[in-house]
């Protein structure tokens, strides 16, 4: 099966080079979104068949396959007719290989032949309108995607970010997220209906201004950092966190926090679970130092939810997923499997927690736990750890023993599956 994918803009009177016009004139079966159909309808042959691209996409590709199967059984001796009948001409926005539909075809039908005739994508058009060099721009697509890559670009202090939007991730909601987490030192350039001479509109404004505006679809954004890009902090002072009932001891101290992150070997990991997050200090520090991670944070005390939310906003750490409730009763089947786990609290049920973790943790996943030696603690957590590792067949790493100022000694314990 063959796909010819033609890129178009929002111009209601599109220009195509002669080679592409010849393809359109000779075409039999065409496909694209409703907006694309409205633009190209005057150019299509009178007997053209059109397949709408709508969600769910599986239904669209079923139609493609059915069409190819139907026509491949007829006219095998009529090679020219058969060629046109098994060929689908698809219209797609901008460059079909730039977060575009040609990539979807490759994924859904890897054996298909694909020919692409691109035009400028929306972010290129916006950069052209601004006369802005864009070769160093960080690109993020929020079209049908979660916030993860956008959050990462903010945390990593990318000086210039190009954003593809959708009806959920609008310039307004993007500006709100930036403001909530303190990323207000950007200028927002918003391009609406780019390529349409009569309806195209450009705006340059601050995130705080964008919160109160509505923007026409389709649109895209270029964020440009104002002034020098500030460095990411390495180690957040303990006193800067909002604490649980103001209790200074209810937080993993900064030097120990950083050593625990080192023990978790997070550079090559993908999903971190923080069990017993309390103030969220470990999750937040991990988020800022390793923005590529997906972080799932668990805590049994409901009052800690507002605390971690306040701290994530204070330190600009969006994207931490919060779960309130007893970890041992939490359904883990819908969550991404961890390959790194930090246990910050266990309520005397360390063995049970580790046993449950082993039902979901990835192969070679690592678990780290800070054991506190204190005369006030009746349960020896180090002993519980050793027993759990022995009973569950876990390989322990050498312990790290730390005494910080006048606090109780701590051992950083780690093991892998």
Short mmCIF file of C-alpha atoms in Angstrom, two decimals:
data_model
loop_
_atom_site.label_atom_id
_atom_site.label_comp_id
_atom_site.label_asym_id
_atom_site.label_seq_id
_atom_site.Cartn_x
_atom_site.Cartn_y
_atom_site.Cartn_z
CA UNK A 1 0.00 0.00 0.00
CA UNK A 2 1.23 3.47 -0.83
CA UNK A 3 0.62 6.78 0.92
CA UNK A 4 1.44 10.18 -0.55
CA UNK A 5 1.34 12.66 2.33
CA UNK A 6 1.05 16.32 1.37
CA UNK A 7 1.63 19.08 3.89
CA UNK A 8 -0.62 22.15 3.89
CA UNK A 9 -1.07 25.30 5.95
CA UNK A 10 -4.31 27.07 6.91
CA UNK A 11 -4.29 29.17 3.74
CA UNK A 12 -7.75 28.76 2.13
CA UNK A 13 -6.12 29.15 -1.28
CA UNK A 14 -3.19 26.76 -1.02
CA UNK A 15 -0.34 26.70 -3.49
CA UNK A 16 1.11 23.38 -4.59
CA UNK A 17 3.99 22.90 -7.05
CA UNK A 18 3.14 21.34 -10.45
CA UNK A 19 4.38 17.92 -9.37
CA UNK A 20 1.95 17.84 -6.44
CA UNK A 21 -0.93 19.23 -8.52
CA UNK A 22 -0.43 16.39 -11.01
CA UNK A 23 -0.65 13.87 -8.16
CA UNK A 24 -3.89 15.44 -6.93
CA UNK A 25 -5.43 15.51 -10.43
CA UNK A 26 -4.64 11.81 -10.94
CA UNK A 27 -5.69 10.74 -7.44
CA UNK A 28 -8.65 8.53 -6.61
CA UNK A 29 -8.68 8.24 -2.82
CA UNK A 30 -7.90 11.12 -0.47
CA UNK A 31 -7.82 11.52 3.27
CA UNK A 32 -7.33 14.20 5.92
CA UNK A 33 -9.04 16.14 8.67
CA UNK A 34 -12.28 18.08 8.21
CA UNK A 35 -10.36 21.38 8.01
CA UNK A 36 -8.05 19.94 5.36
CA UNK A 37 -11.02 18.73 3.31
CA UNK A 38 -12.57 22.20 3.32
CA UNK A 39 -9.33 23.71 2.04
CA UNK A 40 -8.53 21.24 -0.76
CA UNK A 41 -12.04 20.23 -1.86
CA UNK A 42 -12.03 22.58 -4.91
CA UNK A 43 -8.84 20.91 -6.18
CA UNK A 44 -10.02 17.28 -5.99
CA UNK A 45 -11.28 15.29 -8.98
CA UNK A 46 -15.07 15.07 -9.31
CA UNK A 47 -15.09 11.33 -8.53
CA UNK A 48 -12.69 11.56 -5.58
CA UNK A 49 -13.30 9.39 -2.53
CA UNK A 50 -12.52 11.00 0.84
CA UNK A 51 -11.69 9.23 4.12
CA UNK A 52 -11.99 11.49 7.16
CA UNK A 53 -9.21 11.32 9.75
CA UNK A 54 -11.01 11.28 13.08
CA UNK A 55 -10.51 9.56 16.41
CA UNK A 56 -10.26 6.71 17.09
CA UNK A 57 -7.46 6.40 14.56
CA UNK A 58 -7.71 2.61 14.52
CA UNK A 59 -11.03 2.97 12.69
CA UNK A 60 -9.36 5.20 10.07
CA UNK A 61 -6.60 2.69 9.45
CA UNK A 62 -9.16 -0.10 9.23
CA UNK A 63 -10.74 1.85 6.36
CA UNK A 64 -7.35 2.22 4.69
CA UNK A 65 -6.73 -1.52 4.97
CA UNK A 66 -10.22 -2.41 3.77
CA UNK A 67 -9.80 -0.10 0.80
CA UNK A 68 -6.48 -1.66 -0.16
CA UNK A 69 -7.82 -5.20 0.24
CA UNK A 70 -10.90 -4.44 -1.84
CA UNK A 71 -9.06 -2.92 -4.78
CA UNK A 72 -6.15 -5.36 -4.78
CA UNK A 73 -8.59 -8.14 -5.75
CA UNK A 74 -9.76 -6.35 -8.90
CA UNK A 75 -8.09 -5.37 -12.11
CA UNK A 76 -4.77 -7.04 -11.50
CA UNK A 77 -4.06 -6.89 -15.22
CA UNK A 78 -4.95 -3.20 -15.29
CA UNK A 79 -1.79 -2.08 -13.54
CA UNK A 80 -2.41 1.68 -13.80
CA UNK A 81 -5.90 1.50 -12.30
CA UNK A 82 -4.73 -0.85 -9.60
CA UNK A 83 -1.85 1.46 -8.73
CA UNK A 84 -4.16 4.43 -8.25
CA UNK A 85 -6.73 2.35 -6.34
CA UNK A 86 -4.22 1.17 -3.73
CA UNK A 87 -2.72 4.63 -3.36
CA UNK A 88 -4.07 7.05 -0.74
CA UNK A 89 -3.25 10.76 -0.85
CA UNK A 90 -3.28 12.23 2.64
CA UNK A 91 -3.34 15.94 3.48
CA UNK A 92 -1.69 16.81 6.80
CA UNK A 93 -0.73 20.02 8.56
CA UNK A 94 2.73 21.45 7.92
CA UNK A 95 5.53 18.92 7.77
CA UNK A 96 3.90 15.46 8.09
CA UNK A 97 7.10 14.09 9.67
CA UNK A 98 7.17 16.81 12.35
CA UNK A 99 4.93 15.27 15.04
CA UNK A 100 2.70 14.60 12.05
CA UNK A 101 0.51 12.01 10.43
CA UNK A 102 3.26 10.41 8.37
CA UNK A 103 4.76 9.19 11.65
CA UNK A 104 1.41 7.67 12.58
CA UNK A 105 1.28 5.81 9.26
CA UNK A 106 4.78 4.45 9.85
CA UNK A 107 3.76 3.23 13.29
CA UNK A 108 0.41 1.74 12.29
CA UNK A 109 1.44 0.33 8.88
CA UNK A 110 5.21 -0.21 8.97
CA UNK A 111 5.25 -1.99 5.59
CA UNK A 112 3.50 0.83 3.74
CA UNK A 113 5.34 2.91 1.13
CA UNK A 114 5.30 6.59 2.10
CA UNK A 115 6.18 9.65 0.03
CA UNK A 116 6.10 13.05 1.74
CA UNK A 117 5.69 16.53 0.27
CA UNK A 118 6.12 18.84 3.28
CA UNK A 119 5.49 22.50 3.80
CA UNK A 120 6.52 24.69 6.74
CA UNK A 121 5.22 23.52 10.11
CA UNK A 122 3.42 25.96 12.39
CA UNK A 123 6.41 26.64 14.63
CA UNK A 124 8.53 27.45 11.60
CA UNK A 125 5.85 29.83 10.38
CA UNK A 126 5.71 31.53 13.79
CA UNK A 127 9.51 31.86 13.90
CA UNK A 128 9.43 33.32 10.37
CA UNK A 129 6.82 35.89 11.39
CA UNK A 130 8.98 36.86 14.37
CA UNK A 131 12.18 36.79 12.27
CA UNK A 132 13.54 34.55 15.03
CA UNK A 133 16.33 31.98 14.56
CA UNK A 134 14.94 28.63 15.67
CA UNK A 135 17.75 26.13 15.13
CA UNK A 136 18.42 25.92 18.89
CA UNK A 137 14.75 25.84 19.93
CA UNK A 138 13.55 23.01 22.20
CA UNK A 139 10.42 21.44 20.67
CA UNK A 140 7.58 20.08 22.79
CA UNK A 141 4.33 18.64 21.48
CA UNK A 142 1.33 18.80 23.80
CA UNK A 143 -1.02 17.67 21.03
CA UNK A 144 -2.74 14.67 22.57
CA UNK A 145 0.16 14.25 24.97
CA UNK A 146 0.62 14.76 28.75
CA UNK A 147 2.59 17.58 30.37
CA UNK A 148 5.75 15.55 30.99
CA UNK A 149 8.04 16.90 28.24
CA UNK A 150 6.85 20.46 28.74
CA UNK A 151 7.53 20.23 32.49
CA UNK A 152 10.96 18.81 31.75
CA UNK A 153 11.80 21.68 29.38
CA UNK A 154 10.85 24.20 32.08
CA UNK A 155 12.83 22.45 34.80
CA UNK A 156 15.87 22.14 32.54
CA UNK A 157 15.67 25.88 31.90
CA UNK A 158 15.48 25.63 28.11
CA UNK A 159 15.96 29.23 26.91
CA UNK A 160 13.61 28.86 23.93
CA UNK A 161 10.71 26.38 23.76
CA UNK A 162 8.43 25.76 20.78
CA UNK A 163 5.07 24.25 21.78
CA UNK A 164 2.44 22.49 19.69
CA UNK A 165 -0.92 22.89 21.44
CA UNK A 166 -4.36 21.28 21.39
CA UNK A 167 -7.79 22.07 22.80
CA UNK A 168 -6.80 20.90 26.28
CA UNK A 169 -3.28 22.31 26.34
CA UNK A 170 -4.13 25.82 25.19
CA UNK A 171 -1.95 28.94 25.55
CA UNK A 172 -4.17 29.85 28.51
CA UNK A 173 -3.74 26.55 30.38
CA UNK A 174 -0.02 26.49 29.53
CA UNK A 175 0.37 30.01 30.93
CA UNK A 176 -1.54 28.98 34.07
CA UNK A 177 0.77 26.00 34.65
CA UNK A 178 3.85 28.19 34.18
CA UNK A 179 2.49 30.74 36.65
CA UNK A 180 1.50 28.11 39.22
CA UNK A 181 5.07 26.77 39.32
CA UNK A 182 6.87 30.10 39.14
CA UNK A 183 8.05 30.01 35.52
CA UNK A 184 6.98 33.57 34.76
CA UNK A 185 10.31 34.81 33.41
CA UNK A 186 9.35 33.93 29.82
CA UNK A 187 7.83 35.89 26.97
CA UNK A 188 5.04 34.02 25.15
CA UNK A 189 4.73 34.41 21.39
CA UNK A 190 1.39 32.95 20.26
CA UNK A 191 0.51 32.38 16.62
CA UNK A 192 -3.14 31.77 15.74
CA UNK A 193 -4.35 30.35 12.41
CA UNK A 194 -0.93 30.76 10.84
CA UNK A 195 -0.96 30.62 7.07
CA UNK A 196 -4.46 32.08 6.75
CA UNK A 197 -3.91 35.61 5.38
CA UNK A 198 -7.20 37.04 6.67
CA UNK A 199 -7.35 35.32 10.09
CA UNK A 200 -3.73 34.90 11.14
CA UNK A 201 -2.87 36.70 14.40
CA UNK A 202 0.29 37.06 16.49
CA UNK A 203 0.50 38.01 20.17
CA UNK A 204 3.51 38.64 22.40
CA UNK A 205 2.67 38.73 26.10
CA UNK A 206 3.64 37.45 29.54
CA UNK A 207 2.27 34.20 31.03
CA UNK A 208 0.29 36.23 33.57
CA UNK A 209 -1.32 38.19 30.74
CA UNK A 210 -2.05 35.06 28.71
CA UNK A 211 -4.06 33.54 31.58
CA UNK A 212 -6.82 36.07 30.90
CA UNK A 213 -6.93 35.66 27.11
CA UNK A 214 -8.70 33.33 24.71
CA UNK A 215 -6.88 32.15 21.59
CA UNK A 216 -8.29 30.85 18.32
CA UNK A 217 -7.44 27.32 17.20
CA UNK A 218 -5.19 26.15 15.70
CA UNK A 219 -2.33 27.90 17.47
CA UNK A 220 1.22 27.34 18.61
CA UNK A 221 3.64 29.01 21.02
CA UNK A 222 7.27 29.98 21.25
CA UNK A 223 8.49 30.69 24.79
CA UNK A 224 11.54 32.91 25.05
CA UNK A 225 13.38 33.30 28.33
CA UNK A 226 14.01 36.86 29.42
CA UNK A 227 17.53 37.59 30.63
CA UNK A 228 20.06 35.07 31.87
CA UNK A 229 18.78 31.53 32.45
CA UNK A 230 19.06 30.78 36.19
CA UNK A 231 20.84 27.58 37.21
CA UNK A 232 18.93 24.73 38.80
CA UNK A 233 19.63 24.44 42.54
CA UNK A 234 21.64 21.44 43.71
CA UNK A 235 20.27 20.69 47.13
CA UNK A 236 17.31 22.64 48.55
CA UNK A 237 17.83 24.04 52.08
CA UNK A 238 15.66 22.20 54.60
CA UNK A 239 14.34 25.46 56.08
CA UNK A 240 12.88 26.44 52.70
CA UNK A 241 10.32 23.60 52.74
CA UNK A 242 6.85 23.88 54.18
CA UNK A 243 6.89 21.26 56.94
CA UNK A 244 4.33 18.94 58.50
CA UNK A 245 3.09 20.82 61.60
CA UNK A 246 6.39 22.74 61.53
CA UNK A 247 8.29 19.61 62.66
CA UNK A 248 11.88 19.92 61.45
CA UNK A 249 12.58 16.24 62.02
CA UNK A 250 9.84 15.21 59.58
CA UNK A 251 12.01 15.83 56.54
CA UNK A 252 14.91 13.97 54.97
CA UNK A 253 17.84 16.34 55.53
CA UNK A 254 19.43 17.80 52.42
CA UNK A 255 22.84 16.01 52.53
CA UNK A 256 21.14 12.69 53.26
CA UNK A 257 18.54 13.41 50.59
CA UNK A 258 21.23 13.88 47.95
CA UNK A 259 23.08 10.74 49.05
CA UNK A 260 19.85 8.75 48.86
CA UNK A 261 19.31 10.00 45.30
CA UNK A 262 22.86 8.94 44.48
CA UNK A 263 22.14 5.48 45.88
CA UNK A 264 19.07 5.23 43.66
CA UNK A 265 21.27 5.58 40.54
CA UNK A 266 18.65 7.79 38.91
CA UNK A 267 20.57 8.84 35.82
CA UNK A 268 19.64 5.65 34.00
CA UNK A 269 16.24 5.13 35.61
CA UNK A 270 12.80 6.00 34.26
CA UNK A 271 10.18 5.74 37.03
CA UNK A 272 10.75 6.64 40.68
CA UNK A 273 8.31 5.78 43.47
CA UNK A 274 8.60 7.74 46.73
CA UNK A 275 6.75 5.89 49.51
CA UNK A 276 5.93 8.01 52.56
CA UNK A 277 6.75 11.36 50.97
CA UNK A 278 5.58 13.59 53.90
CA UNK A 279 6.81 17.06 52.76
CA UNK A 280 7.79 15.77 49.33
CA UNK A 281 11.45 16.72 49.75
CA UNK A 282 12.88 13.58 48.10
CA UNK A 283 10.40 13.66 45.20
CA UNK A 284 11.01 17.36 44.59
CA UNK A 285 14.80 17.08 44.77
CA UNK A 286 14.67 14.11 42.37
CA UNK A 287 12.37 16.00 40.02
CA UNK A 288 14.71 18.98 39.84
CA UNK A 289 17.92 16.97 39.50
CA UNK A 290 16.54 14.30 37.15
CA UNK A 291 13.70 15.91 35.15
CA UNK A 292 13.44 12.92 32.82
CA UNK A 293 11.95 10.80 35.61
CA UNK A 294 8.29 10.01 36.06
CA UNK A 295 7.67 10.28 39.80
CA UNK A 296 4.84 8.65 41.75
CA UNK A 297 4.65 9.81 45.38
CA UNK A 298 2.68 7.92 48.07
CA UNK A 299 1.64 9.06 51.55
CA UNK A 300 -0.89 7.73 54.07
CA UNK A 301 -1.51 11.09 55.82
CA UNK A 302 -4.05 13.20 53.88
CA UNK A 303 -2.73 16.44 55.40
CA UNK A 304 0.51 15.92 53.49
CA UNK A 305 -1.20 16.38 50.12
CA UNK A 306 -1.50 20.15 50.48
CA UNK A 307 2.06 20.31 51.84
CA UNK A 308 3.67 18.60 48.85
CA UNK A 309 1.52 20.66 46.48
CA UNK A 310 2.71 23.86 48.14
CA UNK A 311 6.33 22.71 48.01
CA UNK A 312 6.18 21.64 44.36
CA UNK A 313 4.91 25.08 43.43
CA UNK A 314 7.44 26.82 45.64
CA UNK A 315 10.39 25.05 44.00
CA UNK A 316 9.06 24.78 40.45
CA UNK A 317 8.68 21.00 40.35
CA UNK A 318 5.58 20.18 38.28
CA UNK A 319 4.63 16.68 37.22
CA UNK A 320 4.88 14.72 40.50
CA UNK A 321 1.88 12.36 40.71
CA UNK A 322 0.46 12.20 44.23
CA UNK A 323 -1.32 9.19 45.79
CA UNK A 324 -2.92 9.51 49.24
CA UNK A 325 -3.81 6.38 51.22
CA UNK A 326 -2.32 3.23 52.71
CA UNK A 327 0.28 1.96 50.23
CA UNK A 328 -0.47 -1.64 51.14
CA UNK A 329 -4.10 -1.12 50.08
CA UNK A 330 -3.35 0.91 46.95
CA UNK A 331 -4.08 -0.60 43.54
CA UNK A 332 -0.76 -0.46 41.71
CA UNK A 333 -1.82 -2.18 38.49
CA UNK A 334 -2.59 1.05 36.62
CA UNK A 335 0.66 2.79 37.55
CA UNK A 336 3.93 2.73 35.60
CA UNK A 337 6.30 0.10 36.96
CA UNK A 338 9.13 1.59 39.01
CA UNK A 339 12.78 0.89 38.43
CA UNK A 340 13.76 2.96 41.49
CA UNK A 341 11.98 3.16 44.85
CA UNK A 342 12.69 5.28 47.91
CA UNK A 343 10.99 4.23 51.14
CA UNK A 344 10.73 7.24 53.42
CA UNK A 345 8.22 5.80 55.86
CA UNK A 346 6.90 2.35 56.61
CA UNK A 347 4.82 2.42 59.81
CA UNK A 348 6.41 -0.82 61.04
CA UNK A 349 5.39 -2.66 57.84
CA UNK A 350 8.66 -2.51 55.95
CA UNK A 351 8.62 -6.21 55.04
CA UNK A 352 5.07 -6.01 53.68
CA UNK A 353 5.88 -2.90 51.64
CA UNK A 354 8.96 -4.48 50.07
CA UNK A 355 7.05 -7.68 49.32
CA UNK A 356 4.34 -5.69 47.53
CA UNK A 357 6.96 -3.71 45.62
CA UNK A 358 8.44 -6.93 44.27
CA UNK A 359 5.15 -7.63 42.48
CA UNK A 360 5.59 -4.53 40.32
CA UNK A 361 9.21 -3.38 40.31
CA UNK A 362 11.17 -3.80 37.08
CA UNK A 363 13.99 -6.30 36.77
CA UNK A 364 17.16 -4.82 38.29
CA UNK A 365 15.01 -2.23 40.00
CA UNK A 366 16.65 -0.65 43.05
CA UNK A 367 15.14 0.07 46.49
CA UNK A 368 16.66 2.55 48.94
CA UNK A 369 15.70 3.06 52.57
CA UNK A 370 17.13 5.31 55.28
CA UNK A 371 17.34 3.49 58.62
CA UNK A 372 17.47 5.77 61.67
CA UNK A 373 19.22 4.60 64.83
CA UNK A 374 17.43 6.13 67.80
CA UNK A 375 16.89 5.07 71.43
CA UNK A 376 13.25 6.25 71.05
CA UNK A 377 12.56 3.81 68.21
CA UNK A 378 11.49 0.38 69.47
CA UNK A 379 11.42 -1.35 66.08
CA UNK A 380 14.85 -1.94 64.58
CA UNK A 381 14.21 -0.95 60.96
CA UNK A 382 17.68 -2.12 59.89
CA UNK A 383 16.87 -5.59 61.19
CA UNK A 384 13.52 -5.57 59.37
CA UNK A 385 15.36 -4.57 56.19
CA UNK A 386 17.92 -7.37 56.54
CA UNK A 387 15.19 -9.93 57.21
CA UNK A 388 13.14 -8.76 54.22
CA UNK A 389 16.14 -8.91 51.89
CA UNK A 390 17.04 -12.41 53.09
CA UNK A 391 13.48 -13.76 52.91
CA UNK A 392 12.76 -12.22 49.49
CA UNK A 393 16.11 -13.01 47.89
CA UNK A 394 17.23 -9.41 47.36
CA UNK A 395 20.85 -8.45 46.73
CA UNK A 396 22.07 -5.77 49.15
CA UNK A 397 24.63 -3.08 48.35
CA UNK A 398 27.19 -1.82 50.90
CA UNK A 399 25.57 0.43 53.51
CA UNK A 400 26.42 4.10 54.02
CA UNK A 401 26.60 5.24 57.67
CA UNK A 402 26.04 8.95 58.28
CA UNK A 403 26.02 11.15 61.37
CA UNK A 404 24.78 14.66 60.58
CA UNK A 405 25.35 17.31 63.26
CA UNK A 406 23.45 16.31 66.40
CA UNK A 407 20.83 14.22 64.59
CA UNK A 408 20.51 10.48 65.08
CA UNK A 409 22.83 8.31 62.94
CA UNK A 410 21.41 7.14 59.64
CA UNK A 411 22.27 4.21 57.42
CA UNK A 412 21.38 4.44 53.75
CA UNK A 413 20.39 0.89 52.78
CA UNK A 414 19.90 -0.26 49.22
CA UNK A 415 19.15 -3.48 47.40
CA UNK A 416 18.06 -4.69 44.00
CA UNK A 417 15.71 -7.35 42.75
#
